[in-house]
Coordinates of C-alpha atoms in Angstrom, one line a residue:
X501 CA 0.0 0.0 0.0
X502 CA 1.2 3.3 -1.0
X503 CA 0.6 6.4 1.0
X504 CA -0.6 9.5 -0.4
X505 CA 2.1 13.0 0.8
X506 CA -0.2 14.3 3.4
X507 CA -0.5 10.5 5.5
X508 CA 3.3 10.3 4.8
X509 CA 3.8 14.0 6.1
X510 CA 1.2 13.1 9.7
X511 CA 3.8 10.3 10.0
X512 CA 6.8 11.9 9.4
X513 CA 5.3 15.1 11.9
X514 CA 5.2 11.9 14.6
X515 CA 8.2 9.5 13.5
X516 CA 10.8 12.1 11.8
X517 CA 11.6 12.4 8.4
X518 CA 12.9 8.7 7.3
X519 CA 11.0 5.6 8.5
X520 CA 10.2 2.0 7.4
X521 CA 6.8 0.4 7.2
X522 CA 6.3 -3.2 7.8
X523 CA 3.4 -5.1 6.4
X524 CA 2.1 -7.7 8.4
X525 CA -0.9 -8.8 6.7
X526 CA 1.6 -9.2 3.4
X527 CA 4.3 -11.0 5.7
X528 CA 1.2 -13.5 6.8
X529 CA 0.1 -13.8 3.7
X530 CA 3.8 -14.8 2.4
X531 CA 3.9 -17.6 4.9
X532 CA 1.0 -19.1 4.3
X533 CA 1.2 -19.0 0.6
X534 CA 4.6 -20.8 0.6
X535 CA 3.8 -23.4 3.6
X536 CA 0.5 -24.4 1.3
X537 CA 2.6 -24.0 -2.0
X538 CA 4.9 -27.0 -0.4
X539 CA 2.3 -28.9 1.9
X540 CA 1.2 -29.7 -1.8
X541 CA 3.4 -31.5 -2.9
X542 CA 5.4 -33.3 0.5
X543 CA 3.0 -33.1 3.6
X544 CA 6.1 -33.5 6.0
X545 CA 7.2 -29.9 5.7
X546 CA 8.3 -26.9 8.0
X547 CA 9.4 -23.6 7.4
X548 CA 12.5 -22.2 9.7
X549 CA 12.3 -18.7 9.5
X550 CA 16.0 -16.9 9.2
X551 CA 16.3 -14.5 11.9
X552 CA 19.3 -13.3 10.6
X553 CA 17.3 -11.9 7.3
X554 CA 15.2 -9.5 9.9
X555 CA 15.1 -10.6 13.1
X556 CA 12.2 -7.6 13.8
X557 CA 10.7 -9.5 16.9
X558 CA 7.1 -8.5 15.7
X559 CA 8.7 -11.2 12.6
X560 CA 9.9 -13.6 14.5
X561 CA 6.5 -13.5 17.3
X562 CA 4.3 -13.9 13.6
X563 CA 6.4 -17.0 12.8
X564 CA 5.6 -19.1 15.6
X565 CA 1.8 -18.1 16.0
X566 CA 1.8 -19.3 12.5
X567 CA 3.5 -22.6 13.2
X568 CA 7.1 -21.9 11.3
X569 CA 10.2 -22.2 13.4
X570 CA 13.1 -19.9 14.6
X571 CA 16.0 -20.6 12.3
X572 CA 18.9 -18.8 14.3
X573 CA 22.5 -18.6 13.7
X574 CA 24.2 -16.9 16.9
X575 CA 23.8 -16.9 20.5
X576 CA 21.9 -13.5 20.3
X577 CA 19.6 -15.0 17.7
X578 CA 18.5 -18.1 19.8
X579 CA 18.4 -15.6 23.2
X580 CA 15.6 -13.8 21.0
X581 CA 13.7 -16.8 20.2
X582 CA 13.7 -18.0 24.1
X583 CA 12.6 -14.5 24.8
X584 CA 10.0 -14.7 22.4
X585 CA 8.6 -18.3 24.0
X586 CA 9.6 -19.7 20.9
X587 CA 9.3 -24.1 21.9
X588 CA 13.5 -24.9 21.9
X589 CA 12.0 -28.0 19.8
X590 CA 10.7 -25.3 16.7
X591 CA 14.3 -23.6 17.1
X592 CA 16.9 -24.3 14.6
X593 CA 20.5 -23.9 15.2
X594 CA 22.7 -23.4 12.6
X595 CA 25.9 -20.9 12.1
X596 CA 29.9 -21.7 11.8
X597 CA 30.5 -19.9 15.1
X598 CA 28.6 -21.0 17.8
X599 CA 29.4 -20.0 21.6
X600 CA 30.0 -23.2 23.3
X601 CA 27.7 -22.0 26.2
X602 CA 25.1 -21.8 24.0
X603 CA 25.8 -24.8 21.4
X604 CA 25.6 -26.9 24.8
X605 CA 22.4 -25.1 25.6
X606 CA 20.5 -26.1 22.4
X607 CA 21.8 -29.2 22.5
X608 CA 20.2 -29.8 25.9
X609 CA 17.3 -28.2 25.4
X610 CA 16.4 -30.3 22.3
X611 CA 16.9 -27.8 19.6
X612 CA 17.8 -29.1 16.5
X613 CA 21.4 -28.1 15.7
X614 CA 23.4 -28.2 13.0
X615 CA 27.3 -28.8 13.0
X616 CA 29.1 -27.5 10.8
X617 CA 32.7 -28.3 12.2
X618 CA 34.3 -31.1 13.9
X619 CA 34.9 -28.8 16.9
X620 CA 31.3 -27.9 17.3
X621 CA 30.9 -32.2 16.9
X622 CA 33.6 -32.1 19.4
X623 CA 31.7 -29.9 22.0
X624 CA 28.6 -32.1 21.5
X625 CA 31.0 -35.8 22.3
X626 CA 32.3 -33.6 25.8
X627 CA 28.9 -32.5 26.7
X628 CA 27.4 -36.4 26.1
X629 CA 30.4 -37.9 28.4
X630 CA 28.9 -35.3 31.4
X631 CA 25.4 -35.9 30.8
X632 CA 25.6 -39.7 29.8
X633 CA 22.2 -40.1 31.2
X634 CA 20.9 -38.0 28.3
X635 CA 19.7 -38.7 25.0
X636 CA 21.6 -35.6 22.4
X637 CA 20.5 -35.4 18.8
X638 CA 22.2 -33.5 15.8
X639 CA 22.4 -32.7 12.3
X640 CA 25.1 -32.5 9.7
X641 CA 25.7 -29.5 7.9
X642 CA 27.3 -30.9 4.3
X643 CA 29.3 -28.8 1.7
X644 CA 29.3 -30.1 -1.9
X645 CA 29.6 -28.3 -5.1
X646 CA 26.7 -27.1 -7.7
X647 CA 26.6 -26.2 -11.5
X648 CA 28.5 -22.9 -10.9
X649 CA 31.9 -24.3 -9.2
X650 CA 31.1 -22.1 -6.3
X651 CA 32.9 -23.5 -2.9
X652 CA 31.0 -22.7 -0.2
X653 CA 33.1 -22.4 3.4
X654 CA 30.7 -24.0 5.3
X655 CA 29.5 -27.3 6.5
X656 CA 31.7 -30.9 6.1
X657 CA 33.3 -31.6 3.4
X658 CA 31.1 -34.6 1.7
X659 CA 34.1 -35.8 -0.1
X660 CA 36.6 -35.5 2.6
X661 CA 37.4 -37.6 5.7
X662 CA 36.1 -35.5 8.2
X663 CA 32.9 -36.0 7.0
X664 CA 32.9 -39.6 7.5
X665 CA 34.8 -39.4 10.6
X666 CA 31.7 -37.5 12.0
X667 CA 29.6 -39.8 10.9
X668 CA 31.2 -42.9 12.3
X669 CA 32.1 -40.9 15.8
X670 CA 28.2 -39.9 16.0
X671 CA 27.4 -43.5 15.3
X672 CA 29.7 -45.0 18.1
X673 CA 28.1 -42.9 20.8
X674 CA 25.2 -44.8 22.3
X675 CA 23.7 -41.2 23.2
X676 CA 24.2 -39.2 20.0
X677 CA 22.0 -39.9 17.2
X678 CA 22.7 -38.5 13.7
X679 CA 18.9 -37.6 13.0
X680 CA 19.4 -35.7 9.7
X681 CA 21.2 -33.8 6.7
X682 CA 21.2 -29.7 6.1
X683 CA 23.3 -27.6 3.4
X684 CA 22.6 -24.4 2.4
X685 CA 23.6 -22.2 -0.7
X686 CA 23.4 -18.8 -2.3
X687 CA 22.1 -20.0 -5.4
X688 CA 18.7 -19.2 -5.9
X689 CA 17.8 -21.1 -9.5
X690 CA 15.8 -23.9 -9.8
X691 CA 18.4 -26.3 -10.9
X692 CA 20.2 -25.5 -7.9
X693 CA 17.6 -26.6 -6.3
X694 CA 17.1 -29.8 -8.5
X695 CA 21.0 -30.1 -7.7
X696 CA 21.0 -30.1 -3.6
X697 CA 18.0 -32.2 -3.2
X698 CA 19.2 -35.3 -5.7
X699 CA 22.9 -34.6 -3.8
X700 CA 20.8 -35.0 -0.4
X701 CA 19.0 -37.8 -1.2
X702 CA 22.2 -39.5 -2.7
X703 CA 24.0 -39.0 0.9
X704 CA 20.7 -40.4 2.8
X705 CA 21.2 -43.5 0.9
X706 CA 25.0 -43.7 1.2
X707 CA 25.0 -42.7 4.9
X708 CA 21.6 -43.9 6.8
X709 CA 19.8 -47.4 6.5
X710 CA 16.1 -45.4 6.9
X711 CA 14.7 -41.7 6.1
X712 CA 16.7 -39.7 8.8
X713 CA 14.4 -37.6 10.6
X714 CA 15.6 -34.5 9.2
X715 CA 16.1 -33.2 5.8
X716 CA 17.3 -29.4 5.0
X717 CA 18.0 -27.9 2.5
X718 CA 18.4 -23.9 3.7
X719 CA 17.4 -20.7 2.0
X720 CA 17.9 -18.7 -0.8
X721 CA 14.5 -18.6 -2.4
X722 CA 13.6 -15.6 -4.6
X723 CA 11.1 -13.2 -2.7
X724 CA 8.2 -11.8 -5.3
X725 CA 9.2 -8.7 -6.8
X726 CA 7.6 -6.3 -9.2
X727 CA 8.0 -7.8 -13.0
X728 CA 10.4 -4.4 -14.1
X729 CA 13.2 -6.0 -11.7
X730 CA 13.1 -9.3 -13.1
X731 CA 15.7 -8.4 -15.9
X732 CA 18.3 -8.0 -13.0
X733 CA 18.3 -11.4 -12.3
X734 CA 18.5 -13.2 -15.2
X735 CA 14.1 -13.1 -15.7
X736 CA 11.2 -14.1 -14.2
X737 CA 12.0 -15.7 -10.8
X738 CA 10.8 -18.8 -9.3
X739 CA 7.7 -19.2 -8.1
X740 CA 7.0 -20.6 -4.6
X741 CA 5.4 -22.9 -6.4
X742 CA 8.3 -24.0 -8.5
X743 CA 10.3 -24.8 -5.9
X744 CA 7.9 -26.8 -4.0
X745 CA 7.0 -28.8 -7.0
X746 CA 11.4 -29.2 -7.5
X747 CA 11.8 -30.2 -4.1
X748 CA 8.9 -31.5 -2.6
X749 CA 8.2 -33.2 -6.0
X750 CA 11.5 -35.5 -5.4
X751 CA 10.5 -36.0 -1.6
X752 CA 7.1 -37.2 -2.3
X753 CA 8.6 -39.4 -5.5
X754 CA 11.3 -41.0 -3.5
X755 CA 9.5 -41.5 -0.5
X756 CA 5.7 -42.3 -1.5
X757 CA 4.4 -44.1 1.1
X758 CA 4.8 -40.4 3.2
X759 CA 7.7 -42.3 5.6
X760 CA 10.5 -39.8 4.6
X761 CA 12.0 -36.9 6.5
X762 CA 10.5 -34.1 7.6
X763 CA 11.8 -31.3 5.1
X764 CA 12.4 -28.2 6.2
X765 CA 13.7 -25.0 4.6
X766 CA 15.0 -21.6 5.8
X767 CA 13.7 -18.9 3.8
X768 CA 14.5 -15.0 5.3
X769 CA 14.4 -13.1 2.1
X770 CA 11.0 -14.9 0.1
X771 CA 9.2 -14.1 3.2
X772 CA 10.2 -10.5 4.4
X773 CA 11.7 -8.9 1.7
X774 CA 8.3 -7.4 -0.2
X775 CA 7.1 -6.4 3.2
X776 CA 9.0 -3.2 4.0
X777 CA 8.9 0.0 2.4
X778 CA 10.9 2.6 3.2
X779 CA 10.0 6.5 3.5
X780 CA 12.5 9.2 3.5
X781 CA 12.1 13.3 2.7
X782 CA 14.0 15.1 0.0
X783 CA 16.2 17.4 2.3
X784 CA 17.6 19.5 -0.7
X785 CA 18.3 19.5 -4.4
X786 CA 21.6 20.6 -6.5
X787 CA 22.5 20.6 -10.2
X788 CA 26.3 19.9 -10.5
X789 CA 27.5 19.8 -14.2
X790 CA 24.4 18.5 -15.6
X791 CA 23.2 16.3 -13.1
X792 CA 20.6 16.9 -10.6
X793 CA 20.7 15.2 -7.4
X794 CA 18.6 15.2 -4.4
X795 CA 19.7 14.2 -1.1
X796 CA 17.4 12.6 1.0
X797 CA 17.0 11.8 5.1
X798 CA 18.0 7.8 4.3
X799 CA 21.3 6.4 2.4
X800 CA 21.9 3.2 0.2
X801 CA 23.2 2.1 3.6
X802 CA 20.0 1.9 4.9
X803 CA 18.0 0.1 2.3
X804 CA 20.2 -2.0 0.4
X805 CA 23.6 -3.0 2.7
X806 CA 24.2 -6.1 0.7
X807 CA 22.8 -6.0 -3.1
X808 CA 23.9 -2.3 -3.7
X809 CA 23.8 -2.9 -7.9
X810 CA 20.3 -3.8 -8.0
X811 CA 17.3 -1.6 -8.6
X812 CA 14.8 -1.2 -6.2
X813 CA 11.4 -0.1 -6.6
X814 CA 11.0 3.8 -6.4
X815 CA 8.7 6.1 -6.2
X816 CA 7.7 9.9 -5.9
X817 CA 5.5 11.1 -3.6
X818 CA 4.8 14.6 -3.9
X819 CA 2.2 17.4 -3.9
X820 CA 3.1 18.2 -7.3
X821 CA 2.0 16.6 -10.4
X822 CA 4.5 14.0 -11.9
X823 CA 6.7 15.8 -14.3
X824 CA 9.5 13.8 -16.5
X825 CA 13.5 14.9 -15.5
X826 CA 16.4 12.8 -14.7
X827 CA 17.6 12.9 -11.1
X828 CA 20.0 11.1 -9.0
X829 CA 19.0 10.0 -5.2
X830 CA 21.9 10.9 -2.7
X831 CA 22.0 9.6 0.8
X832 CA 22.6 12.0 3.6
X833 CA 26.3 10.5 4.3
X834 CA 29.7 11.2 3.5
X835 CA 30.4 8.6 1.5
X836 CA 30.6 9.6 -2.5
X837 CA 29.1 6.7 -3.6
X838 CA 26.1 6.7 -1.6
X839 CA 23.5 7.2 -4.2
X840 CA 20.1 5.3 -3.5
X841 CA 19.3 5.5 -7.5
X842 CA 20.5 6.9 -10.2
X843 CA 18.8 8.3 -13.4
X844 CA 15.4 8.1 -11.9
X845 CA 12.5 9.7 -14.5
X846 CA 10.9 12.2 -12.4
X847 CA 11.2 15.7 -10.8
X848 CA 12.2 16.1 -7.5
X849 CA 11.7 19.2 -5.4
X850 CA 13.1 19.6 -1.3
X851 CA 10.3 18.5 0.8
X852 CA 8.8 15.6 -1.3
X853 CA 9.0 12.2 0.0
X854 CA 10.6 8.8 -1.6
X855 CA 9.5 5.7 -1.3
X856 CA 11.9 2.6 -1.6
X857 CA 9.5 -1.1 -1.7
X858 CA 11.2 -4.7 -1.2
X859 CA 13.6 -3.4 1.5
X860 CA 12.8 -5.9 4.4
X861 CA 15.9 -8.4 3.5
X862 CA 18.8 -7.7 5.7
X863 CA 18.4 -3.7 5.5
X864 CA 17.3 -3.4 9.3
X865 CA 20.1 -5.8 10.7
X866 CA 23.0 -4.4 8.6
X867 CA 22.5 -0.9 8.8
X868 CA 25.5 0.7 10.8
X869 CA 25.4 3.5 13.1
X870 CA 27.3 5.7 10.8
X871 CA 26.5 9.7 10.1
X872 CA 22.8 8.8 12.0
X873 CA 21.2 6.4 14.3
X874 CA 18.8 3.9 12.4
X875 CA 15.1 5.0 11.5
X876 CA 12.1 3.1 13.1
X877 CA 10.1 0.6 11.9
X878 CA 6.3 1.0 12.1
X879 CA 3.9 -1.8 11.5
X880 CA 0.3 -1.6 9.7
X881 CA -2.2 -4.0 9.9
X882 CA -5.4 -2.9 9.1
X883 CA -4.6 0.8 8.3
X884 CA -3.5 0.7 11.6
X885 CA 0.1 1.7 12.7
X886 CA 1.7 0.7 15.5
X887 CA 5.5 1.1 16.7
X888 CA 7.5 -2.2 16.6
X889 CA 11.5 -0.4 16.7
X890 CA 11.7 3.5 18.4
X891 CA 14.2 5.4 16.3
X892 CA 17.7 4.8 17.8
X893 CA 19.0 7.5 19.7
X894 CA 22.3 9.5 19.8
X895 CA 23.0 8.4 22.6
X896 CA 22.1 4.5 21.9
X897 CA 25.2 4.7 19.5
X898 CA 27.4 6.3 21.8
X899 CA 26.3 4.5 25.5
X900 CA 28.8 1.9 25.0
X901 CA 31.7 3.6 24.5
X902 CA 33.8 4.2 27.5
X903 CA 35.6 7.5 28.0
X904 CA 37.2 9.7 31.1

């Protein structure tokens, strides 16, 4: 939903001049379209939400009341979930550096956890010697290539011996039970897809005698996006569709009589990304040898930390009519590159408003504290806004510091 200038000027008179807007209704809709999208085609499925995407808690609260899990990669990701009431049973624990306090935790609590190295294998053999009177289960996180070449740093090494030294280890410890596979890639395609789940079913049948409990295979789904951005990445995306009929559509082949694993994916991006919009005023306009620019109260750090050569959807908002021009979007820091767009086809005068859309992937976790604090985040549902993140303050970036 876009606002009209005068709602985004009573909410900027309230909230300040740049502020984010989270959808939830959208966000709920996402979820449920994907879990039915995959419940389709393999009834034994869950979805692991990636707190590390957006761990908003208003997100992660919305997960669990809608049945997904808390996919969490750090000690501060899996304090949230407990925080949040989140069952340590629907809490996933992945991540290549886990504290061993709370790798030890999970591990007692019954989360499902996911080693990725011998040592956090070896933490989980010490722990099992001092409580031999309880029952520990884990997963194996496994690396293997795809169609592009691309080595990925984490997980075991399929082809090399550590792999199968984990595996036999696990297997002589009466109290450890190997209960399932993960991996996890960047590759969004299809085929990749296609790729990790034959690859996964291959190492069930080299490696277990039944269906393990557990079969992952991570995140990296495409979130919808507006059809004018498609050309960015390569054409029309993948449906959530598509890749339930890819990998749920092996799963339910190989496994017909429904005795297979539970599969589980960890999507961050497909779910949260379309959700967010972003708000910012146009603090001034400049022409500088032919090129007019407008700096606005927000920064390409702000919206898009990690993907800073894609296009995102952009908008004006003014009290003007549309007129055609060319204009660059500056951010308000120091940095010379920080331009938000470039080349955009409208006029832009000081005190209109852009709007940035599919900005909920990573942009609230990775934004630093540099030049400003970080903008709030208000949530609608119902054309009703509520705060779910006060604007950070001055001194919230400064209070940890130490000085005489």
């Amino acid at each position: 939903m876009k606002l009209n200038h005068r709602d985004v000027q009573e909410l900027s008179a309230d909230y300040g001049d740049d502020f984010f807007i989270f959808d939830e209704e959208k966000f709920i809709s996402n979820f449920r379209e994907l879990d039915e999208a995959f419940k389709k085609y393999y009834s034994k499925f869950r979805i692991g939400y990636s707190y590390k995407t957006n761990y908003t808690p208003q997100i992660c609260k919305l997960v669990d009341q809608l049945g997904g899990m808390a996919e969490v990669v750090s000690e501060m990701e899996l304090e949230l979930a407990e925080k949040l009431g989140v069952s340590f049973e629907n809490i996933i624990y992945n991540g290549p550096s886990k504290s061993s306090a709370s790798l030890k935790r999970a591990l007692e609590k019954g989360c499902i956890v996911n080693l990725d190295s011998i040592r956090d294998l070896e933490i989980l053999i010490e722990l099992s010697k001092i409580k031999n009177h309880q029952n520990f289960s884990c997963v194996l996180r496994c690396n293997f290539s795809l169609e592009n070449g691309q080595v990925s740093r984490f997980g075991f090494d399929v082809e090399g011996e550590e792999f199968l030294e984990a595996i036999n280890k696990i297997n002589n410890i009466a109290n450890i039970q190997l209960d399932g596979l993960h991996c996890h890639f960047p590759n969004r395609s299809l085929e990749s897809y296609a790729a990790r789940i034959n690859k996964m079913l291959e190492l069930i049948d080299a490696n277990f005698d039944a269906p393990p409990k557990y079969l992952n295979v991570g995140g990296g789904f495409f979130s919808k996006m507006p059809e004018y951005m498609w050309d960015q990445f390569g054409g029309q995306p993948p449906t959530f569709d598509d890749y339930a009929r890819v990998l749920g559509g092996a799963l339910s082949k190989r496994y017909p009589e429904n005795d297979g694993p539970i599969l589980f994916i960890e999507p961050g991006t497909a779910l949260v990304a379309d959700t967010f919009s972003f708000y910012c005023k146009v603090i001034s306009v400049k022409a500088v040898r032919g090129r007019n620019i407008a700096t606005v109260q927000g920064s390409i750090f702000t919206i898009s930390p990690t993907a800073r050569n894609q296009n995102l959807p952009v908008s004006l908002i003014s009290t003007s009519p549309i007129q055609k021009s060319n204009f660059d979007i500056a951010g308000f820091t120091c940095i010379e590159g920080d331009y938000l767009s470039k080349d955009v086809g409208f006029k832009i005068k000081q005190g209109d408003f852009i709007l940035y859309e599919n900005v909920g992937s990573y942009s609230i976790v990775m934004k630093p504290p540099f030049i400003l604090p970080a903008p709030p985040i208000l949530s609608i549902n119902n054309k009703v806004y509520k705060v779910i993140k006060k604007r950070e303050s001055n001194s919230n970036v400064f209070e940890r510091f130490l000085h005489e």
